[in-house]
Tab-separated table of C-alpha atoms in Angstrom:
chain	number	residue	atom	x	y	z
P	1	MET	CA	6.136	62.249	-65.507
P	2	GLU	CA	7.946	65.414	-66.620
P	3	THR	CA	11.666	65.851	-66.268
P	4	LEU	CA	13.344	69.045	-64.999
P	5	LEU	CA	13.752	70.078	-68.631
P	6	ASN	CA	9.999	69.685	-69.137
P	7	ARG	CA	10.473	66.859	-71.598
P	8	LYS	CA	7.841	64.124	-71.507
P	9	ASP	CA	9.111	60.762	-70.258
P	10	ILE	CA	7.969	58.064	-72.689
P	11	PHE	CA	9.509	55.047	-70.926
P	12	GLY	CA	6.656	52.805	-69.771
P	13	LEU	CA	4.179	53.859	-72.466
P	14	THR	CA	2.255	51.246	-74.416
P	15	LEU	CA	2.442	51.244	-78.203
P	16	ALA	CA	-0.891	53.075	-78.432
P	17	GLU	CA	0.234	55.666	-75.875
P	18	LEU	CA	3.518	56.112	-77.708
P	19	GLN	CA	1.705	56.664	-81.006
P	20	GLU	CA	-0.331	59.384	-79.305
P	21	ALA	CA	2.798	61.001	-77.861
P	22	LEU	CA	4.321	61.092	-81.349
P	23	THR	CA	1.281	62.733	-82.964
P	24	PRO	CA	2.718	66.295	-82.821
P	25	PHE	CA	5.727	65.124	-84.851
P	26	HIS	CA	3.613	63.913	-87.795
P	27	VAL	CA	5.514	60.657	-88.223
P	28	PRO	CA	4.150	57.390	-89.651
P	29	ARG	CA	2.530	55.165	-87.022
P	30	TYR	CA	5.098	52.416	-87.556
P	31	ARG	CA	7.756	54.662	-86.028
P	32	ALA	CA	6.173	54.091	-82.617
P	33	LYS	CA	6.955	50.380	-82.733
P	34	GLN	CA	10.515	51.073	-83.863
P	35	ILE	CA	11.013	53.394	-80.906
P	36	ALA	CA	9.350	50.959	-78.475
P	37	GLU	CA	11.632	48.137	-79.580
P	38	TRP	CA	14.682	50.367	-79.222
P	39	MET	CA	13.676	51.335	-75.679
P	40	TYR	CA	12.475	47.997	-74.390
P	41	LYS	CA	14.337	45.337	-76.368
P	42	ARG	CA	17.562	46.984	-77.517
P	43	GLY	CA	18.587	49.084	-74.555
P	44	ALA	CA	18.401	52.543	-76.138
P	45	VAL	CA	18.646	55.318	-73.551
P	46	SER	CA	18.463	58.191	-76.035
P	47	PHE	CA	17.027	58.854	-79.481
P	48	ALA	CA	20.567	59.249	-80.831
P	49	ASP	CA	20.904	55.451	-80.496
P	50	MET	CA	17.965	54.827	-82.850
P	51	THR	CA	19.852	54.567	-86.128
P	52	ASN	CA	16.850	53.592	-88.274
P	53	LEU	CA	15.183	56.934	-87.573
P	54	PRO	CA	16.052	59.994	-89.687
P	55	LYS	CA	18.645	62.176	-87.995
P	56	GLN	CA	16.420	65.258	-87.960
P	57	LEU	CA	13.600	63.309	-86.334
P	58	ARG	CA	15.974	61.973	-83.686
P	59	GLU	CA	16.995	65.537	-82.852
P	60	GLU	CA	13.373	66.745	-82.712
P	61	LEU	CA	12.320	63.848	-80.479
P	62	GLY	CA	15.339	64.287	-78.238
P	63	ALA	CA	14.480	67.935	-77.671
P	64	ALA	CA	10.892	67.167	-76.601
P	65	LEU	CA	10.925	63.652	-75.137
P	66	VAL	CA	13.111	61.683	-72.754
P	67	ILE	CA	13.631	57.964	-72.117
P	68	GLY	CA	13.592	57.821	-68.334
P	69	ARG	CA	15.966	55.185	-67.002
P	70	PRO	CA	17.288	54.819	-63.457
P	71	LYS	CA	20.943	54.944	-62.532
P	72	THR	CA	22.536	52.117	-60.563
P	73	LYS	CA	23.226	53.641	-57.151
P	74	ASP	CA	24.654	50.403	-55.727
P	75	ARG	CA	25.184	46.788	-56.728
P	76	LEU	CA	26.019	43.741	-54.647
P	77	ASP	CA	27.076	40.374	-56.121
P	78	SER	CA	26.965	37.166	-54.103
P	79	VAL	CA	30.184	35.225	-53.749
P	80	ASP	CA	28.748	32.270	-55.666
P	81	GLY	CA	27.792	34.530	-58.593
P	82	HIS	CA	24.160	33.416	-58.573
P	83	THR	CA	22.557	36.531	-57.087
P	84	THR	CA	22.898	40.251	-57.788
P	85	LYS	CA	21.077	42.968	-55.874
P	86	PHE	CA	20.648	46.414	-57.444
P	87	LEU	CA	19.724	49.711	-55.846
P	88	LEU	CA	18.251	51.766	-58.683
P	89	GLU	CA	17.696	55.516	-58.359
P	90	PHE	CA	15.099	57.444	-60.339
P	91	ALA	CA	15.168	61.085	-61.452
P	92	ASP	CA	13.644	62.427	-58.216
P	93	GLY	CA	16.199	60.632	-56.043
P	94	THR	CA	13.856	57.806	-55.038
P	95	ALA	CA	15.716	54.479	-54.899
P	96	VAL	CA	14.389	50.916	-54.937
P	97	GLU	CA	15.854	47.429	-54.826
P	98	SER	CA	15.697	44.770	-57.550
P	99	VAL	CA	17.265	41.335	-57.452
P	100	LEU	CA	18.557	38.981	-60.163
P	101	MET	CA	18.625	35.282	-59.291
P	102	ARG	CA	20.384	32.978	-61.718
P	103	GLN	CA	18.360	29.798	-61.271
P	104	PRO	CA	18.875	26.373	-62.899
P	105	TYR	CA	15.705	27.002	-64.946
P	106	GLY	CA	16.743	30.503	-66.082
P	107	ASN	CA	17.141	34.058	-64.884
P	108	SER	CA	14.532	35.211	-62.404
P	109	ILE	CA	14.161	38.773	-61.161
P	110	CYS	CA	12.337	40.265	-58.199
P	111	VAL	CA	11.002	43.788	-58.678
P	112	SER	CA	9.685	46.423	-56.264
P	113	THR	CA	6.381	48.222	-56.781
P	114	GLN	CA	6.658	50.893	-54.095
P	115	ALA	CA	9.535	52.804	-52.530
P	116	GLY	CA	9.318	51.430	-49.020
P	117	CYS	CA	6.142	49.832	-47.684
P	118	SER	CA	3.271	50.773	-45.380
P	119	MET	CA	2.146	47.252	-44.412
P	120	GLY	CA	4.156	47.208	-41.170
P	121	CYS	CA	4.909	43.463	-41.127
P	122	ALA	CA	6.879	42.539	-38.010
P	123	PHE	CA	9.578	40.592	-39.856
P	124	CYS	CA	10.274	42.916	-42.809
P	125	ALA	CA	12.974	45.504	-43.461
P	126	SER	CA	11.070	47.244	-46.284
P	127	THR	CA	8.599	48.848	-43.914
P	128	LEU	CA	11.088	50.267	-41.385
P	129	HIS	CA	11.064	53.732	-42.998
P	130	GLY	CA	7.450	53.590	-44.148
P	131	MET	CA	6.421	54.160	-47.743
P	132	ALA	CA	7.788	57.037	-49.804
P	133	ARG	CA	5.538	56.632	-52.859
P	134	ASN	CA	4.125	54.297	-55.479
P	135	LEU	CA	6.269	53.513	-58.495
P	136	THR	CA	4.976	54.258	-61.977
P	137	THR	CA	4.499	51.595	-64.626
P	138	GLY	CA	7.699	52.801	-66.292
P	139	GLU	CA	9.677	52.665	-63.042
P	140	ILE	CA	8.612	49.084	-62.360
P	141	LEU	CA	9.355	48.107	-65.966
P	142	ALA	CA	12.731	49.881	-65.832
P	143	GLN	CA	13.903	47.400	-63.204
P	144	ALA	CA	13.247	44.479	-65.560
P	145	ILE	CA	14.703	46.220	-68.619
P	146	THR	CA	17.842	47.344	-66.753
P	147	ILE	CA	18.604	43.758	-65.726
P	148	ASN	CA	17.662	42.378	-69.137
P	149	ASP	CA	20.074	44.836	-70.789
P	150	MET	CA	22.845	43.708	-68.437
P	151	LEU	CA	22.224	40.042	-69.197
P	152	ARG	CA	22.210	40.706	-72.932
P	153	ALA	CA	25.513	42.574	-72.637
P	154	GLU	CA	27.035	39.569	-70.885
P	155	GLY	CA	26.378	37.528	-74.034
P	156	GLN	CA	25.433	33.837	-74.334
P	157	GLY	CA	21.805	34.757	-75.039
P	158	GLY	CA	21.115	35.875	-71.486
P	159	LYS	CA	17.703	37.407	-70.743
P	160	VAL	CA	15.102	37.711	-68.024
P	161	ASP	CA	13.034	34.511	-68.058
P	162	THR	CA	10.706	34.900	-65.067
P	163	VAL	CA	9.532	37.795	-62.909
P	164	VAL	CA	8.348	37.799	-59.312
P	165	ILE	CA	6.586	40.939	-58.104
P	166	MET	CA	7.735	40.404	-54.572
P	167	GLY	CA	10.161	43.222	-53.754
P	168	SER	CA	9.457	46.245	-51.577
P	169	GLY	CA	5.857	47.383	-51.406
P	170	GLU	CA	2.400	45.843	-51.654
P	171	PRO	CA	1.659	45.373	-55.383
P	172	LEU	CA	-2.111	45.398	-55.007
P	173	MET	CA	-1.973	48.823	-53.326
P	174	ASN	CA	-0.458	50.124	-56.583
P	175	TYR	CA	-2.867	48.136	-58.729
P	176	ASP	CA	-3.103	50.096	-61.985
P	177	HIS	CA	0.637	50.624	-62.402
P	178	VAL	CA	1.405	46.999	-61.539
P	179	LEU	CA	-1.165	45.713	-64.046
P	180	GLY	CA	0.259	48.072	-66.643
P	181	PHE	CA	3.698	46.619	-65.986
P	182	ILE	CA	2.447	43.024	-66.295
P	183	ARG	CA	0.673	43.722	-69.572
P	184	LEU	CA	3.710	45.543	-71.000
P	185	LEU	CA	6.042	42.661	-70.097
P	186	HIS	CA	3.838	40.413	-72.217
P	187	GLU	CA	3.950	42.596	-75.349
P	188	ASP	CA	6.184	41.396	-78.181
P	189	TYR	CA	7.773	44.843	-78.480
P	190	VAL	CA	8.899	44.617	-74.831
P	191	LEU	CA	10.012	41.208	-73.481
P	192	GLY	CA	7.217	39.035	-74.883
P	193	MET	CA	7.003	37.237	-71.554
P	194	GLY	CA	4.299	34.625	-71.024
P	195	TYR	CA	1.891	35.480	-68.218
P	196	ARG	CA	2.569	32.105	-66.627
P	197	ASN	CA	6.166	33.240	-66.055
P	198	ILE	CA	4.993	36.074	-63.804
P	199	THR	CA	4.198	35.744	-60.082
P	200	LEU	CA	2.588	38.425	-57.934
P	201	SER	CA	2.839	38.320	-54.151
P	202	THR	CA	0.334	40.042	-51.866
P	203	SER	CA	-0.144	40.415	-48.146
P	204	GLY	CA	-3.850	39.912	-48.761
P	205	ILE	CA	-5.584	43.030	-50.137
P	206	VAL	CA	-8.906	41.271	-50.573
P	207	PRO	CA	-10.844	43.545	-53.002
P	208	GLN	CA	-7.928	43.681	-55.414
P	209	MET	CA	-7.439	39.899	-55.165
P	210	TYR	CA	-10.950	39.485	-56.579
P	211	GLN	CA	-10.261	42.182	-59.172
P	212	LEU	CA	-7.073	40.414	-60.253
P	213	ALA	CA	-8.952	37.140	-60.675
P	214	ASP	CA	-11.301	38.885	-63.105
P	215	GLU	CA	-8.472	40.263	-65.295
P	216	GLY	CA	-8.177	37.014	-67.241
P	217	LEU	CA	-4.395	36.898	-66.821
P	218	PRO	CA	-3.018	33.459	-65.882
P	219	ILE	CA	-0.274	34.848	-63.645
P	220	SER	CA	0.660	32.984	-60.473
P	221	LEU	CA	-0.542	34.375	-57.148
P	222	SER	CA	1.404	34.127	-53.910
P	223	VAL	CA	-0.239	35.091	-50.629
P	224	SER	CA	1.823	36.057	-47.601
P	225	LEU	CA	0.234	33.968	-44.863
P	226	HIS	CA	2.976	33.516	-42.210
P	227	ALA	CA	0.583	32.253	-39.536
P	228	PRO	CA	-2.201	29.649	-39.477
P	229	HIS	CA	-4.708	31.643	-37.395
P	230	GLN	CA	-5.994	35.200	-37.177
P	231	GLU	CA	-4.528	36.211	-33.807
P	232	LEU	CA	-0.921	35.334	-34.608
P	233	ARG	CA	-1.196	36.609	-38.183
P	234	THR	CA	-2.390	39.982	-36.881
P	235	GLU	CA	0.629	40.189	-34.567
P	236	LEU	CA	2.950	39.567	-37.535
P	237	MET	CA	0.934	41.401	-40.203
P	238	PRO	CA	-1.171	44.398	-39.062
P	239	ILE	CA	-3.026	44.419	-42.403
P	240	SER	CA	-4.814	41.322	-41.113
P	241	ARG	CA	-6.948	43.603	-38.933
P	242	LYS	CA	-8.429	45.190	-42.050
P	243	TYR	CA	-8.537	42.016	-44.131
P	244	PRO	CA	-8.971	39.039	-41.766
P	245	MET	CA	-7.297	35.779	-42.661
P	246	GLU	CA	-10.614	34.049	-43.337
P	247	GLU	CA	-11.427	36.623	-46.047
P	248	VAL	CA	-7.925	36.367	-47.529
P	249	ILE	CA	-8.204	32.566	-47.796
P	250	LYS	CA	-11.647	32.897	-49.403
P	251	ALA	CA	-10.268	35.336	-51.997
P	252	ALA	CA	-7.306	33.034	-52.698
P	253	ARG	CA	-9.650	30.073	-53.210
P	254	HIS	CA	-11.664	32.203	-55.637
P	255	TYR	CA	-8.491	33.100	-57.550
P	256	ALA	CA	-7.586	29.412	-57.904
P	257	ASP	CA	-11.141	28.520	-58.974
P	258	VAL	CA	-11.283	31.240	-61.644
P	259	THR	CA	-7.767	30.951	-63.058
P	260	LYS	CA	-7.198	27.209	-62.447
P	261	ARG	CA	-3.778	28.275	-61.140
P	262	ARG	CA	-2.386	26.842	-57.914
P	263	VAL	CA	-2.012	29.534	-55.248
P	264	THR	CA	1.176	29.586	-53.182
P	265	TYR	CA	1.012	30.521	-49.518
P	266	GLU	CA	4.255	32.084	-48.337
P	267	TYR	CA	5.076	31.108	-44.754
P	268	ILE	CA	8.092	32.720	-43.079
P	269	LEU	CA	9.439	30.398	-40.398
P	270	ILE	CA	10.333	32.298	-37.223
P	271	ASP	CA	11.978	30.483	-34.354
P	272	HIS	CA	9.476	29.574	-31.605
P	273	VAL	CA	6.879	31.949	-33.037
P	274	ASN	CA	5.100	30.071	-35.839
P	275	ASP	CA	7.172	26.893	-36.316
P	276	GLY	CA	5.758	24.606	-33.620
P	277	GLU	CA	3.571	21.517	-33.771
P	278	GLU	CA	0.403	23.459	-32.986
P	279	GLN	CA	0.991	25.827	-35.919
P	280	ALA	CA	1.888	22.934	-38.235
P	281	ARG	CA	-1.328	21.146	-37.342
P	282	GLU	CA	-3.416	24.290	-37.905
P	283	LEU	CA	-1.707	24.945	-41.238
P	284	VAL	CA	-2.489	21.417	-42.442
P	285	SER	CA	-6.144	21.960	-41.570
P	286	LEU	CA	-6.168	25.302	-43.379
P	287	MET	CA	-4.730	23.803	-46.591
P	288	ARG	CA	-7.195	20.941	-46.772
P	289	GLY	CA	-9.209	21.005	-50.011
P	290	GLN	CA	-7.345	23.915	-51.588
P	291	LEU	CA	-5.612	24.092	-54.979
P	292	ALA	CA	-2.569	25.448	-53.188
P	293	SER	CA	0.955	24.830	-51.976
P	294	VAL	CA	3.028	26.189	-49.102
P	295	ASN	CA	6.425	27.824	-49.579
P	296	LEU	CA	8.378	27.785	-46.321
P	297	ILE	CA	10.815	30.682	-45.979
P	298	PRO	CA	13.311	30.501	-43.117
P	299	ILE	CA	13.517	34.122	-41.993
P	300	ASN	CA	16.395	36.351	-43.066
P	301	PRO	CA	16.927	38.051	-39.686
P	302	VAL	CA	16.629	41.840	-39.693
P	303	ALA	CA	18.590	43.348	-36.794
P	304	GLU	CA	15.870	45.862	-35.908
P	305	ARG	CA	13.203	43.139	-35.721
P	306	HIS	CA	14.790	40.763	-33.140
P	307	LEU	CA	13.245	37.684	-34.738
P	308	LEU	CA	15.397	34.593	-35.145
P	309	ARG	CA	15.768	31.854	-37.713
P	310	PRO	CA	14.764	28.336	-36.628
P	311	SER	CA	17.407	25.631	-36.476
P	312	ALA	CA	17.835	23.372	-39.488
P	313	ALA	CA	16.245	20.571	-37.461
P	314	ARG	CA	13.094	22.624	-36.753
P	315	ILE	CA	12.830	23.652	-40.417
P	316	ASP	CA	13.175	20.024	-41.528
P	317	TRP	CA	10.628	18.866	-38.959
P	318	PHE	CA	8.046	21.460	-40.054
P	319	GLU	CA	8.479	20.564	-43.717
P	320	HIS	CA	8.242	16.833	-42.957
P	321	TYR	CA	5.055	17.317	-40.932
P	322	LEU	CA	3.327	19.115	-43.810
P	323	THR	CA	4.537	16.574	-46.353
P	324	THR	CA	3.334	13.580	-44.335
P	325	HIS	CA	-0.071	15.254	-44.034
P	326	HIS	CA	-0.353	15.609	-47.822
P	327	VAL	CA	0.376	19.339	-48.146
P	328	ASN	CA	2.362	20.386	-51.223
P	329	VAL	CA	5.352	22.108	-49.664
P	330	THR	CA	8.698	23.563	-50.704
P	331	VAL	CA	11.448	25.280	-48.733
P	332	ARG	CA	12.723	28.412	-50.435
P	333	ARG	CA	16.221	27.955	-51.783
P	334	GLU	CA	18.713	30.236	-50.070
P	335	MET	CA	20.143	32.855	-52.417
P	336	GLY	CA	22.084	36.012	-51.695
P	337	THR	CA	22.456	35.578	-47.940
P	338	ASP	CA	25.841	37.344	-48.125
P	339	ILE	CA	24.436	40.442	-49.862
P	340	GLN	CA	21.606	41.530	-47.516
P	341	ALA	CA	19.035	39.273	-49.125
P	342	ALA	CA	16.042	40.515	-47.122
P	343	CYS	CA	13.957	43.091	-49.014
P	344	GLY	CA	14.716	46.655	-48.022
P	345	GLN	CA	18.030	46.143	-46.250
P	346	LEU	CA	20.218	47.750	-48.929
P	347	ARG	CA	17.846	50.720	-49.343
P	348	ASN	CA	17.699	51.189	-45.562
P	349	GLN	CA	21.481	51.227	-45.357
P	350	HIS	CA	21.649	54.031	-47.920
P	351	LEU	CA	18.892	55.972	-46.184
P	352	GLN	CA	20.817	55.776	-42.904
P	353	ASP	CA	24.094	56.720	-44.589
């Protein structure tokens, strides 16, 4: 991506790509790793910050290259201090949401892969304004680095420990950039994150699910299921017309077989829509024989969607039914309910304003 000043943006480049970008400057190859570590691990936003580079080189690089970082357009902090939602704006004015969740096991972040979403799910705020565009590898990575920089500045050894690719957008519809982001996260000159600390969530883009299984990356896969049969799932998730539930389940089974990683099926609980005994019974049948678990997500109501959250009693009953029928099940821990926790709500507010 070129900036308005026609300087090449190097944020999001791999070490090899960075070495290539530096070729016109006739610098030793080791300089590329120094620059990468400054950008990704030490929070440098300009070459002037890179004090172990010669001053003249810093000036030459600064005149020709730019380190593209978003600005924080908005920030919301939950009252309990556990959750922070960011609205980050890129150079072209496109803004996306990212969320920091301070969990007992460490700091987890949720990143977006597209500005908006085209999946059209009936319960989701991200899709209300459609999709603006895919994010680049650098723009996805910038969300993680921005939050990691903030945690480091807070002191006490704070850093991003786990990443969920579960924000706005369908990751597998932006496959190459998302895979580039995952691979960069793992590099020692970036965050050195283990692949097992990364989770990708998909609405069920079947060809790319098979492709992901063949990548040889032991990341965790979450599949947005939200209904135990095709008819209801299609009402909630229009993508199910193109990729029927039976094919999605088959691809998820393949992913588990190849990677030996347990697949998680995300199941949003919607009052008197998919939380009854009939749906619980069908879901138990669907899970039988799978290396999988179910994550129940009581819906965060979105005003425009007119879908309601089940009562605590109905949520408890549904969980108990699955448990007693030997399904591995969790109920998603509530975080950030006071700061528009549902994906897309903060961005939509700014778009309307």
